[in-house]
């Protein structure tokens, strides 16, 4: 599996985005924060609730300079057909990547053995293409966009303030910690 | 890295727990839900806030039949010394595993190359020893015990109700989904 | 690529057939004549015309004891969604196999390198699981169900009459040839 | 086996053509559309009916700029002797390639194991040497020159009109399809 | 190449013999003296003169208990067609083996590299399947059946009289030599 | 074994020739026709009759520009001693090569396994060092110098007349054949 | 294991020294005599008595130009916490190296299999980085700083006087030996 | 190198002991404490002072149940000659092992590269054949028998009292430590 | 090369001995002392003087129970011819082994690279087939049968008296040495 | 083992020679004739009688330009001690090489397996470093310096007179042989 600190590997695929088919490669991703949001399959059950939840925070993420890429092993043709027919999916404005060639699922090592479907996995990548956060849940457990937003904010904060760290359950605006010799063994 | 669906690998180590040194092996873990909560090092900064946060939900987890194991590459001697000297750590009643031999960090593939320290990684394992949830954050980003609790509850719910799944941001008591042919393409 | 005379390799997948999801394996295929009809992707262009053409001869094939399996690298969820939304595809009564794991496309060696899509390929398999006929066309060239029907009839004829062979463009009811020493060099 | 999209491999052999022995190599083939028409053996049964059928469309193919090469593992000496003695074969004006060295049958992977004879296989190659169409039938099943002609016309059409594709059972002069985003899921 | 003293390797093929197609294997050859007479191709130039020459001594060889097998990389179909059309070849009563699979030419290592044709090679095999004599000439040089007959007689003589040897240019009825210590250095 | 068409391999040895010891290498052989005449051992039985037979045609061969090299695995010392003591061998004027190092017998692959003796083998090499004729007989069967002479003449004839070939049992002065398309299947 | 005469291998780690965290690499060690003093773990039993014993001779060693590095597989964070809380360890002024990455223990081959702890091992390295003395005791046996001091003095003496050697139990100021041919067999 | 905790490897050699040549193998060593005392060469300089020093404590060691084996790469013949001629060596009553085959020096990995001489190395092995203590000094630095005796006593003490450990510079009769949870971080 | 203490390897060859050809194998050699006396070639220069010298001591050796085998890479035919024609060689009554297959020269590793001739080498083998003595001289240096006899007698003496050894230049009847501890360093 | 014609391999060691320790390498040996005289061990039994015998011819050898090197696997220290204490060895003026590193015994392949001792082996090397003579006897058989002297003289003679060879048991001043064609088979 991709590990924290690993760098984004090369890929090249087609996406459906706001009524168009557009090519997307790893080169397009660089330079901004990015979320890769894997799910098992179009036209299924937990997936659309998660994608709709994610669609809800997309405007906020865009303001924070974060791009979003949802990924399944379906084609971009299938993504468009789903977008056309599902009210929940119809709300999506971010990139829906076709990964029928399994490149992305293999790059991040989230392809389920013998199923041809990706795990329910989230990866947050910084502008240098380095993985900073990751989360995976099993088939029946939906993720939480609000918690993802909290962690992306924390990751952006420590990237901007290299001498500070964010403690447990830190929310934007709360106090951070500045590591120092004096703090050793004192917390 | 350990993947969703992988089975717990063998280990054997010493833990500090409530004033005693006790041996713990993979055999001791089986049969109950378990959380493995890795952090980089004793006597540091973000770690105690996360461990204290986790200590806060330990009574609830115990009632749910979930055991907790914190892990760093320090020894059990060091864990005891930290527990003796830190007010935050002093609140911990769960198992603090010594992993100075790097067995657990290697088993879960969260040992940072060239540092000898574990990532800030959480793994939830079911009573059959199968990994159901995982989450990893980079050095400066603290985790959130409340979100962990939400996901453990969802995982236990779907384990108990194999025909239902929990949608995005599901909280205990909310409605779940029952996958069926009729639902295909309808959400 | 699978060659004439090769035997069907093992597979196990889900199909959409007449409003139901059903599991299909190589064991289910044996004992009858079978057509594997690969196409690149659901929701595309040439594919539905070919599938509709094939649907037209399906009643005849069924009377001849021939089962039909269409295959693409889409999921059975996607097949159902397409069947629900497309008038042409809605006419299909045969098995639509999900091959998102690429098992069948790899077994028959018709997976296009780097695309994750199958070729436009037809394989006719006899009741012993042996490939008797095959045909592949490039992306933009549609196949012809009538010619496929002609060849399946010829293959069934020679299977039933081991001492006879069917000459070029043979149609059901026309004369066949009986190879013999006397015929050598005489045709 | 040679796959759709593969490029013609090198060969060098002798052919019999209209009363002469002529050398033929892969370099001679390039720049025009070409049909490689394999059959098991000279002086046998189904083969001459197929070759005669093919001879019937040769004038049309020549007008379309398509060259024809029949191939068996016999020598060019044998081809001439057959041409001299058989009325059916005597009608042939195209190249009859000697492949007693098995180079062509191996290049296209149609040599039957342990027999030294080629399959009943047709390959259509475009002027760039790329395989566009292929068809193989088992021993007793003759091919159909008319259907071959239909497919070659379709292949030439889509080569000339890159934005169009030919639907199932398309005949020259019939309507084609122009793939577009709007057509996704609409056929 | 097969060496003097090597044993006949397994083969299985079809022969044309006196108006019939008959299967021939290495098992059929055993128990009698045998001549394998390779030549490049049916319907060519030197070959028929050699085969006709060989046909002339066939009655004598038969009386001596010697079977004859001519071999080229043509099929048995081609052998029959040649036998039907050529006056010289029409005289042949021995086995004409089809070796289009190259098994015999490879067994005796007389397949010309890159040509798919056999050398002009003769092998005499004794009833135990052991090669006793061999001769190969280049493309344009015809063999001599009379000399072959002389050598087969000599080989049969020494097989029957293990204590004697046949000197240079020995003819049937001439004196032989009995090797002994006294003869050492005396001839 | 050396095959027809193979080129002479390097060697360097000592020969006995007309009362002298002379070094001979492959470089000395080039530029003329050459006969390599292997036999098992000095001081034995069939060998001297063959060598004496060969000595009889040596003057004719010399006029034809053909050099002769007899070869056994004995030393040149042994060759001289044999030449001194045997009336038959005393007639030899050609080169008697010492091959106690087994180089030549290995180069031509005629060393009998486990015996350290060469086969009774003749190789005719053209001025370009290419093997044109070969013959091997088993232990007790003597060769025939007259037949060797006939074949060398034929080989020289076709080398000089590249458009002609010598039919079976051709003798100097007899008619040859000129291969042409018209002759195919006509002999 | 590092052998006498081996050269110090590369390392890079963090040390606690007199209230500060400082980076230390092999490059920092060179140019002076150095003692690497391994022990199993912070906060344990024999270790602090040995470290306190060593602390007692540190001023003398400093005057002799010898630097001291204690090493365990604990972190520098743990070393500081131990230094803060233990009276014995609080006396230490030399470098306490963190080796949680096992680099130094592996370099000197003193990592106990399966324990993640170092042996109780001492290495004395000269200014050229060459190991001159080594000593290892099992778990329960403490070392002796006075004997270490005696040996370091002897090693420095022979480094300064290349023609002399120090006999058994030599103490500073006692007589040494000057090896010479005359002494051979005389002691 | 042999490590603490390694087991004695097999060897078989000749020793000189008190006027006799006796065979010694690893089997003879087992069941008692043993000291292997390597030194570079007979008839040299530091070595005899060390061996004489060791001879001084041999009676004490014998009472403690400890056997002593000195080892160099000289033969037992050389050991006897040295014992006969040197007053210092003449005092030795323990086993002097001949290791000219380098077996022991290789077993303990103390053979100096390219010299054929052993290091100045001491190994203490317990009755189970397990190495408990080791010490090596460079060429010019003599060891100290008194310190060796101190450590052997400590090793025997902890072997006899598994719950106690000997602190730094412990001498026989002094207080030991009993490790316990309460002691963690308290020394 | 065969070493002192190696055992005779298998061989099987023909010998010339007193007017007869006899087979000799390693099994024939066992049970007696044997001398293998290699020389380069029959009919050469130093060799016959050495063989004649050896022939002179053969009666004595026979009385001592020692068999003699001379060996060159010539055949037994050549040995007989040499024995017939040379007065010196005619005196030989021992076995003259033919080694044209190089088996013995290779077994004893005395085949000269690239020459096919054996070295001038003597090996003395005891009744158990073990090599006890060996001697090799370069091309132009003859051996000395008297010295060989002296050494064979010494070897037989020590075989018969295991507690005694023969000093330098010992002759039959002279005093031997009995090794003992007292003799160490006293000679 | 080193063979006749092999070249001296590199070595570097210490020797005892006439009261001094001197370094000796292969470079020192070149340019003169040299004798390497291996023996098992210092202070043993046959060895000193052989070395004393060799010492007796050393003045003569020196006049002939031949240097002598005795070699055992003992050290140069041991050689000196033996030289000091043994009357026989005390007579030695040549080089006594220490080979405790086994380099020379391995170079000449005379190290006895599992003993660490050299064979009783003599090698004579010419000024070009090429081995010309060799002799090895088993443990209990002493060599003979007089015979060694005879052979060295013969080797020097043929080196000086390349057209002559020394017959068996040749002594200085006796007649030699001049090989020629006329002599073949005449001795």
PDB file of N, CA and C in Angstrom, chain E residues 1 3-4 43 45-46 48-49 53 86 109 111 132-136 138 140 142-144 147 150-151 158 165-169 179-180 184-185 187, chain F residues 1 3-4 43 45-46 48-49 53 86 109 111 132-136 138 140 142-144 147 150-151 158 165-169 179-180 184-185 187:
ATOM      1  N   UNK E   1      23.346 -33.963 -35.319  1.00  0.00           N
ATOM      2  CA  UNK E   1      22.973 -35.006 -36.304  1.00  0.00           C
ATOM      3  C   UNK E   1      22.990 -36.372 -35.644  1.00  0.00           C
ATOM      4  N   UNK E   3      24.176 -39.871 -35.089  1.00  0.00           N
ATOM      5  CA  UNK E   3      25.509 -40.426 -35.290  1.00  0.00           C
ATOM      6  C   UNK E   3      25.415 -41.938 -35.492  1.00  0.00           C
ATOM      7  N   UNK E   4      26.460 -42.497 -36.133  1.00  0.00           N
ATOM      8  CA  UNK E   4      26.560 -43.950 -36.212  1.00  0.00           C
ATOM      9  C   UNK E   4      26.444 -44.501 -34.792  1.00  0.00           C
ATOM     10  N   UNK E  43       8.042 -32.632 -56.414  1.00  0.00           N
ATOM     11  CA  UNK E  43       7.879 -31.819 -57.635  1.00  0.00           C
ATOM     12  C   UNK E  43       9.148 -31.068 -58.028  1.00  0.00           C
ATOM     13  N   UNK E  45      13.752 -31.553 -58.874  1.00  0.00           N
ATOM     14  CA  UNK E  45      14.561 -31.926 -60.036  1.00  0.00           C
ATOM     15  C   UNK E  45      15.462 -33.144 -59.834  1.00  0.00           C
ATOM     16  N   UNK E  46      16.442 -33.003 -58.924  1.00  0.00           N
ATOM     17  CA  UNK E  46      17.323 -34.149 -58.672  1.00  0.00           C
ATOM     18  C   UNK E  46      16.545 -35.260 -57.958  1.00  0.00           C
ATOM     19  N   UNK E  48      13.534 -36.653 -58.092  1.00  0.00           N
ATOM     20  CA  UNK E  48      12.879 -37.780 -58.760  1.00  0.00           C
ATOM     21  C   UNK E  48      13.873 -38.750 -59.395  1.00  0.00           C
ATOM     22  N   UNK E  49      15.032 -38.247 -59.858  1.00  0.00           N
ATOM     23  CA  UNK E  49      16.003 -39.186 -60.442  1.00  0.00           C
ATOM     24  C   UNK E  49      16.547 -40.104 -59.354  1.00  0.00           C
ATOM     25  N   UNK E  53      15.934 -44.124 -59.178  1.00  0.00           N
ATOM     26  CA  UNK E  53      17.108 -44.986 -59.030  1.00  0.00           C
ATOM     27  C   UNK E  53      16.904 -45.948 -57.848  1.00  0.00           C
ATOM     28  N   UNK E  86       3.510 -37.986 -61.874  1.00  0.00           N
ATOM     29  CA  UNK E  86       4.873 -38.122 -62.403  1.00  0.00           C
ATOM     30  C   UNK E  86       5.156 -39.572 -62.794  1.00  0.00           C
ATOM     31  N   UNK E 109      18.487 -34.648 -37.647  1.00  0.00           N
ATOM     32  CA  UNK E 109      19.249 -33.386 -37.720  1.00  0.00           C
ATOM     33  C   UNK E 109      19.660 -33.042 -39.152  1.00  0.00           C
ATOM     34  N   UNK E 111      17.499 -30.971 -41.098  1.00  0.00           N
ATOM     35  CA  UNK E 111      16.642 -29.872 -41.538  1.00  0.00           C
ATOM     36  C   UNK E 111      17.526 -28.673 -41.843  1.00  0.00           C
ATOM     37  N   UNK E 132      23.685 -47.539 -38.910  1.00  0.00           N
ATOM     38  CA  UNK E 132      24.934 -48.208 -39.295  1.00  0.00           C
ATOM     39  C   UNK E 132      25.671 -47.477 -40.406  1.00  0.00           C
ATOM     40  N   UNK E 133      24.927 -46.785 -41.261  1.00  0.00           N
ATOM     41  CA  UNK E 133      25.559 -46.096 -42.391  1.00  0.00           C
ATOM     42  C   UNK E 133      24.847 -44.764 -42.592  1.00  0.00           C
ATOM     43  N   UNK E 134      25.583 -43.779 -43.076  1.00  0.00           N
ATOM     44  CA  UNK E 134      24.929 -42.525 -43.417  1.00  0.00           C
ATOM     45  C   UNK E 134      25.713 -41.829 -44.526  1.00  0.00           C
ATOM     46  N   UNK E 135      24.996 -41.007 -45.297  1.00  0.00           N
ATOM     47  CA  UNK E 135      25.627 -40.300 -46.403  1.00  0.00           C
ATOM     48  C   UNK E 135      24.787 -39.067 -46.689  1.00  0.00           C
ATOM     49  N   UNK E 136      25.450 -37.938 -46.912  1.00  0.00           N
ATOM     50  CA  UNK E 136      24.729 -36.711 -47.234  1.00  0.00           C
ATOM     51  C   UNK E 136      25.472 -36.005 -48.356  1.00  0.00           C
ATOM     52  N   UNK E 138      25.414 -32.449 -51.046  1.00  0.00           N
ATOM     53  CA  UNK E 138      24.862 -31.099 -51.137  1.00  0.00           C
ATOM     54  C   UNK E 138      23.791 -31.042 -52.231  1.00  0.00           C
ATOM     55  N   UNK E 140      23.104 -30.050 -55.244  1.00  0.00           N
ATOM     56  CA  UNK E 140      23.114 -30.420 -56.668  1.00  0.00           C
ATOM     57  C   UNK E 140      23.722 -31.772 -56.989  1.00  0.00           C
ATOM     58  N   UNK E 142      23.565 -35.816 -56.980  1.00  0.00           N
ATOM     59  CA  UNK E 142      22.704 -36.978 -56.810  1.00  0.00           C
ATOM     60  C   UNK E 142      23.442 -38.172 -56.216  1.00  0.00           C
ATOM     61  N   UNK E 143      22.719 -38.989 -55.454  1.00  0.00           N
ATOM     62  CA  UNK E 143      23.317 -40.189 -54.867  1.00  0.00           C
ATOM     63  C   UNK E 143      23.313 -41.351 -55.866  1.00  0.00           C
ATOM     64  N   UNK E 144      23.808 -42.491 -55.415  1.00  0.00           N
ATOM     65  CA  UNK E 144      24.010 -43.628 -56.308  1.00  0.00           C
ATOM     66  C   UNK E 144      23.445 -44.886 -55.635  1.00  0.00           C
ATOM     67  N   UNK E 147      25.835 -48.039 -55.120  1.00  0.00           N
ATOM     68  CA  UNK E 147      26.781 -47.966 -54.009  1.00  0.00           C
ATOM     69  C   UNK E 147      26.068 -48.177 -52.677  1.00  0.00           C
ATOM     70  N   UNK E 150      25.657 -51.831 -52.275  1.00  0.00           N
ATOM     71  CA  UNK E 150      26.918 -52.463 -51.871  1.00  0.00           C
ATOM     72  C   UNK E 150      27.143 -52.325 -50.369  1.00  0.00           C
ATOM     73  N   UNK E 151      26.933 -51.152 -49.836  1.00  0.00           N
ATOM     74  CA  UNK E 151      27.200 -50.924 -48.422  1.00  0.00           C
ATOM     75  C   UNK E 151      26.191 -51.645 -47.521  1.00  0.00           C
ATOM     76  N   UNK E 158      28.648 -58.186 -42.091  1.00  0.00           N
ATOM     77  CA  UNK E 158      29.370 -58.107 -40.817  1.00  0.00           C
ATOM     78  C   UNK E 158      28.424 -58.307 -39.628  1.00  0.00           C
ATOM     79  N   UNK E 165      35.386 -58.504 -41.059  1.00  0.00           N
ATOM     80  CA  UNK E 165      35.127 -57.123 -41.491  1.00  0.00           C
ATOM     81  C   UNK E 165      35.333 -57.053 -43.003  1.00  0.00           C
ATOM     82  N   UNK E 166      34.649 -56.087 -43.632  1.00  0.00           N
ATOM     83  CA  UNK E 166      34.722 -55.950 -45.088  1.00  0.00           C
ATOM     84  C   UNK E 166      35.696 -54.849 -45.461  1.00  0.00           C
ATOM     85  N   UNK E 167      36.696 -55.165 -46.266  1.00  0.00           N
ATOM     86  CA  UNK E 167      37.698 -54.166 -46.630  1.00  0.00           C
ATOM     87  C   UNK E 167      37.113 -53.130 -47.594  1.00  0.00           C
ATOM     88  N   UNK E 168      37.947 -52.193 -47.976  1.00  0.00           N
ATOM     89  CA  UNK E 168      37.532 -51.144 -48.896  1.00  0.00           C
ATOM     90  C   UNK E 168      36.936 -51.748 -50.155  1.00  0.00           C
ATOM     91  N   UNK E 169      35.958 -51.067 -50.766  1.00  0.00           N
ATOM     92  CA  UNK E 169      35.264 -51.418 -52.026  1.00  0.00           C
ATOM     93  C   UNK E 169      34.889 -52.901 -52.127  1.00  0.00           C
ATOM     94  N   UNK E 179      39.961 -59.885 -38.115  1.00  0.00           N
ATOM     95  CA  UNK E 179      40.920 -59.185 -37.261  1.00  0.00           C
ATOM     96  C   UNK E 179      41.529 -60.113 -36.218  1.00  0.00           C
ATOM     97  N   UNK E 180      42.850 -60.008 -36.016  1.00  0.00           N
ATOM     98  CA  UNK E 180      43.521 -60.810 -34.989  1.00  0.00           C
ATOM     99  C   UNK E 180      44.799 -60.103 -34.592  1.00  0.00           C
ATOM    100  N   UNK E 184      47.922 -57.212 -36.548  1.00  0.00           N
ATOM    101  CA  UNK E 184      48.249 -55.846 -36.144  1.00  0.00           C
ATOM    102  C   UNK E 184      49.548 -55.393 -36.788  1.00  0.00           C
ATOM    103  N   UNK E 185      49.455 -54.337 -37.534  1.00  0.00           N
ATOM    104  CA  UNK E 185      50.647 -53.779 -38.175  1.00  0.00           C
ATOM    105  C   UNK E 185      51.117 -54.569 -39.374  1.00  0.00           C
ATOM    106  N   UNK E 187      49.113 -55.309 -42.206  1.00  0.00           N
ATOM    107  CA  UNK E 187      48.409 -55.008 -43.459  1.00  0.00           C
ATOM    108  C   UNK E 187      48.963 -53.722 -44.068  1.00  0.00           C
TER     109      UNK E 187
ATOM    110  N   UNK F   1      27.324 -33.074 -34.970  1.00  0.00           N
ATOM    111  CA  UNK F   1      28.172 -33.379 -36.141  1.00  0.00           C
ATOM    112  C   UNK F   1      28.211 -32.194 -37.091  1.00  0.00           C
ATOM    113  N   UNK F   3      27.600 -30.362 -40.290  1.00  0.00           N
ATOM    114  CA  UNK F   3      26.521 -30.534 -41.241  1.00  0.00           C
ATOM    115  C   UNK F   3      26.949 -29.993 -42.615  1.00  0.00           C
ATOM    116  N   UNK F   4      26.247 -30.479 -43.641  1.00  0.00           N
ATOM    117  CA  UNK F   4      26.454 -29.903 -44.970  1.00  0.00           C
ATOM    118  C   UNK F   4      26.238 -28.392 -44.859  1.00  0.00           C
ATOM    119  N   UNK F  43      47.636 -49.352 -37.443  1.00  0.00           N
ATOM    120  CA  UNK F  43      47.997 -50.759 -37.160  1.00  0.00           C
ATOM    121  C   UNK F  43      46.781 -51.675 -37.057  1.00  0.00           C
ATOM    122  N   UNK F  45      42.808 -52.990 -39.217  1.00  0.00           N
ATOM    123  CA  UNK F  45      42.480 -53.981 -40.251  1.00  0.00           C
ATOM    124  C   UNK F  45      41.823 -53.405 -41.511  1.00  0.00           C
ATOM    125  N   UNK F  46      40.602 -52.857 -41.338  1.00  0.00           N
ATOM    126  CA  UNK F  46      39.940 -52.275 -42.503  1.00  0.00           C
ATOM    127  C   UNK F  46      40.672 -51.008 -42.953  1.00  0.00           C
ATOM    128  N   UNK F  48      43.801 -49.930 -43.284  1.00  0.00           N
ATOM    129  CA  UNK F  48      44.833 -49.876 -44.336  1.00  0.00           C
ATOM    130  C   UNK F  48      44.273 -50.169 -45.722  1.00  0.00           C
ATOM    131  N   UNK F  49      43.239 -50.997 -45.815  1.00  0.00           N
ATOM    132  CA  UNK F  49      42.682 -51.248 -47.154  1.00  0.00           C
ATOM    133  C   UNK F  49      42.031 -49.996 -47.702  1.00  0.00           C
ATOM    134  N   UNK F  53      43.304 -47.878 -50.903  1.00  0.00           N
ATOM    135  CA  UNK F  53      42.329 -47.559 -51.951  1.00  0.00           C
ATOM    136  C   UNK F  53      42.367 -46.066 -52.266  1.00  0.00           C
ATOM    137  N   UNK F  86      54.506 -50.841 -42.844  1.00  0.00           N
ATOM    138  CA  UNK F  86      53.412 -51.472 -43.581  1.00  0.00           C
ATOM    139  C   UNK F  86      53.548 -51.203 -45.070  1.00  0.00           C
ATOM    140  N   UNK F 109      32.662 -33.897 -35.033  1.00  0.00           N
ATOM    141  CA  UNK F 109      31.736 -34.677 -34.186  1.00  0.00           C
ATOM    142  C   UNK F 109      31.708 -36.156 -34.573  1.00  0.00           C
ATOM    143  N   UNK F 111      33.916 -38.424 -32.877  1.00  0.00           N
ATOM    144  CA  UNK F 111      34.626 -39.162 -31.839  1.00  0.00           C
ATOM    145  C   UNK F 111      33.654 -40.134 -31.195  1.00  0.00           C
ATOM    146  N   UNK F 132      30.656 -30.082 -48.271  1.00  0.00           N
ATOM    147  CA  UNK F 132      29.738 -30.334 -49.383  1.00  0.00           C
ATOM    148  C   UNK F 132      29.241 -31.783 -49.405  1.00  0.00           C
ATOM    149  N   UNK F 133      30.052 -32.705 -48.921  1.00  0.00           N
ATOM    150  CA  UNK F 133      29.668 -34.121 -48.952  1.00  0.00           C
ATOM    151  C   UNK F 133      30.126 -34.771 -47.664  1.00  0.00           C
ATOM    152  N   UNK F 134      29.411 -35.790 -47.225  1.00  0.00           N
ATOM    153  CA  UNK F 134      29.876 -36.542 -46.083  1.00  0.00           C
ATOM    154  C   UNK F 134      29.344 -37.962 -46.145  1.00  0.00           C
ATOM    155  N   UNK F 135      30.108 -38.878 -45.531  1.00  0.00           N
ATOM    156  CA  UNK F 135      29.716 -40.283 -45.538  1.00  0.00           C
ATOM    157  C   UNK F 135      30.341 -40.939 -44.318  1.00  0.00           C
ATOM    158  N   UNK F 136      29.566 -41.788 -43.644  1.00  0.00           N
ATOM    159  CA  UNK F 136      30.115 -42.495 -42.485  1.00  0.00           C
ATOM    160  C   UNK F 136      29.615 -43.932 -42.536  1.00  0.00           C
ATOM    161  N   UNK F 138      29.823 -47.878 -40.491  1.00  0.00           N
ATOM    162  CA  UNK F 138      30.111 -48.465 -39.185  1.00  0.00           C
ATOM    163  C   UNK F 138      31.431 -49.238 -39.242  1.00  0.00           C
ATOM    164  N   UNK F 140      32.790 -52.192 -39.366  1.00  0.00           N
ATOM    165  CA  UNK F 140      33.283 -53.255 -40.248  1.00  0.00           C
ATOM    166  C   UNK F 140      33.063 -53.033 -41.733  1.00  0.00           C
ATOM    167  N   UNK F 142      33.971 -51.151 -45.189  1.00  0.00           N
ATOM    168  CA  UNK F 142      34.949 -50.311 -45.873  1.00  0.00           C
ATOM    169  C   UNK F 142      34.304 -49.392 -46.905  1.00  0.00           C
ATOM    170  N   UNK F 143      34.924 -48.218 -47.080  1.00  0.00           N
ATOM    171  CA  UNK F 143      34.408 -47.268 -48.060  1.00  0.00           C
ATOM    172  C   UNK F 143      34.929 -47.607 -49.463  1.00  0.00           C
ATOM    173  N   UNK F 144      34.543 -46.787 -50.443  1.00  0.00           N
ATOM    174  CA  UNK F 144      34.837 -47.067 -51.844  1.00  0.00           C
ATOM    175  C   UNK F 144      35.396 -45.811 -52.497  1.00  0.00           C
ATOM    176  N   UNK F 147      33.614 -44.361 -55.745  1.00  0.00           N
ATOM    177  CA  UNK F 147      32.376 -43.595 -55.524  1.00  0.00           C
ATOM    178  C   UNK F 147      32.689 -42.207 -54.964  1.00  0.00           C
ATOM    179  N   UNK F 150      33.640 -40.116 -57.862  1.00  0.00           N
ATOM    180  CA  UNK F 150      32.461 -39.707 -58.633  1.00  0.00           C
ATOM    181  C   UNK F 150      31.761 -38.501 -57.984  1.00  0.00           C
ATOM    182  N   UNK F 151      31.604 -38.537 -56.692  1.00  0.00           N
ATOM    183  CA  UNK F 151      30.882 -37.462 -56.028  1.00  0.00           C
ATOM    184  C   UNK F 151      31.690 -36.166 -55.999  1.00  0.00           C
ATOM    185  N   UNK F 158      28.971 -28.901 -60.289  1.00  0.00           N
ATOM    186  CA  UNK F 158      27.898 -27.966 -59.936  1.00  0.00           C
ATOM    187  C   UNK F 158      28.456 -26.669 -59.356  1.00  0.00           C
ATOM    188  N   UNK F 165      22.358 -29.153 -62.181  1.00  0.00           N
ATOM    189  CA  UNK F 165      22.482 -30.108 -61.074  1.00  0.00           C
ATOM    190  C   UNK F 165      22.745 -31.494 -61.661  1.00  0.00           C
ATOM    191  N   UNK F 166      23.372 -32.363 -60.875  1.00  0.00           N
ATOM    192  CA  UNK F 166      23.735 -33.696 -61.345  1.00  0.00           C
ATOM    193  C   UNK F 166      22.721 -34.711 -60.837  1.00  0.00           C
ATOM    194  N   UNK F 167      22.089 -35.442 -61.719  1.00  0.00           N
ATOM    195  CA  UNK F 167      21.079 -36.413 -61.282  1.00  0.00           C
ATOM    196  C   UNK F 167      21.717 -37.622 -60.594  1.00  0.00           C
ATOM    197  N   UNK F 168      20.893 -38.542 -60.176  1.00  0.00           N
ATOM    198  CA  UNK F 168      21.374 -39.748 -59.507  1.00  0.00           C
ATOM    199  C   UNK F 168      22.407 -40.465 -60.363  1.00  0.00           C
ATOM    200  N   UNK F 169      23.411 -41.116 -59.690  1.00  0.00           N
ATOM    201  CA  UNK F 169      24.491 -41.919 -60.316  1.00  0.00           C
ATOM    202  C   UNK F 169      25.133 -41.262 -61.541  1.00  0.00           C
ATOM    203  N   UNK F 179      17.384 -26.854 -63.592  1.00  0.00           N
ATOM    204  CA  UNK F 179      16.100 -26.639 -62.931  1.00  0.00           C
ATOM    205  C   UNK F 179      15.355 -25.448 -63.516  1.00  0.00           C
ATOM    206  N   UNK F 180      14.060 -25.580 -63.735  1.00  0.00           N
ATOM    207  CA  UNK F 180      13.250 -24.463 -64.218  1.00  0.00           C
ATOM    208  C   UNK F 180      11.806 -24.719 -63.830  1.00  0.00           C
ATOM    209  N   UNK F 184       8.934 -28.346 -63.048  1.00  0.00           N
ATOM    210  CA  UNK F 184       8.256 -28.699 -61.787  1.00  0.00           C
ATOM    211  C   UNK F 184       7.167 -29.739 -62.054  1.00  0.00           C
ATOM    212  N   UNK F 185       7.282 -30.845 -61.412  1.00  0.00           N
ATOM    213  CA  UNK F 185       6.256 -31.888 -61.526  1.00  0.00           C
ATOM    214  C   UNK F 185       6.317 -32.648 -62.834  1.00  0.00           C
ATOM    215  N   UNK F 187       9.241 -34.361 -63.980  1.00  0.00           N
ATOM    216  CA  UNK F 187      10.227 -35.447 -64.000  1.00  0.00           C
ATOM    217  C   UNK F 187       9.662 -36.673 -63.279  1.00  0.00           C
TER     218      UNK F 187
END
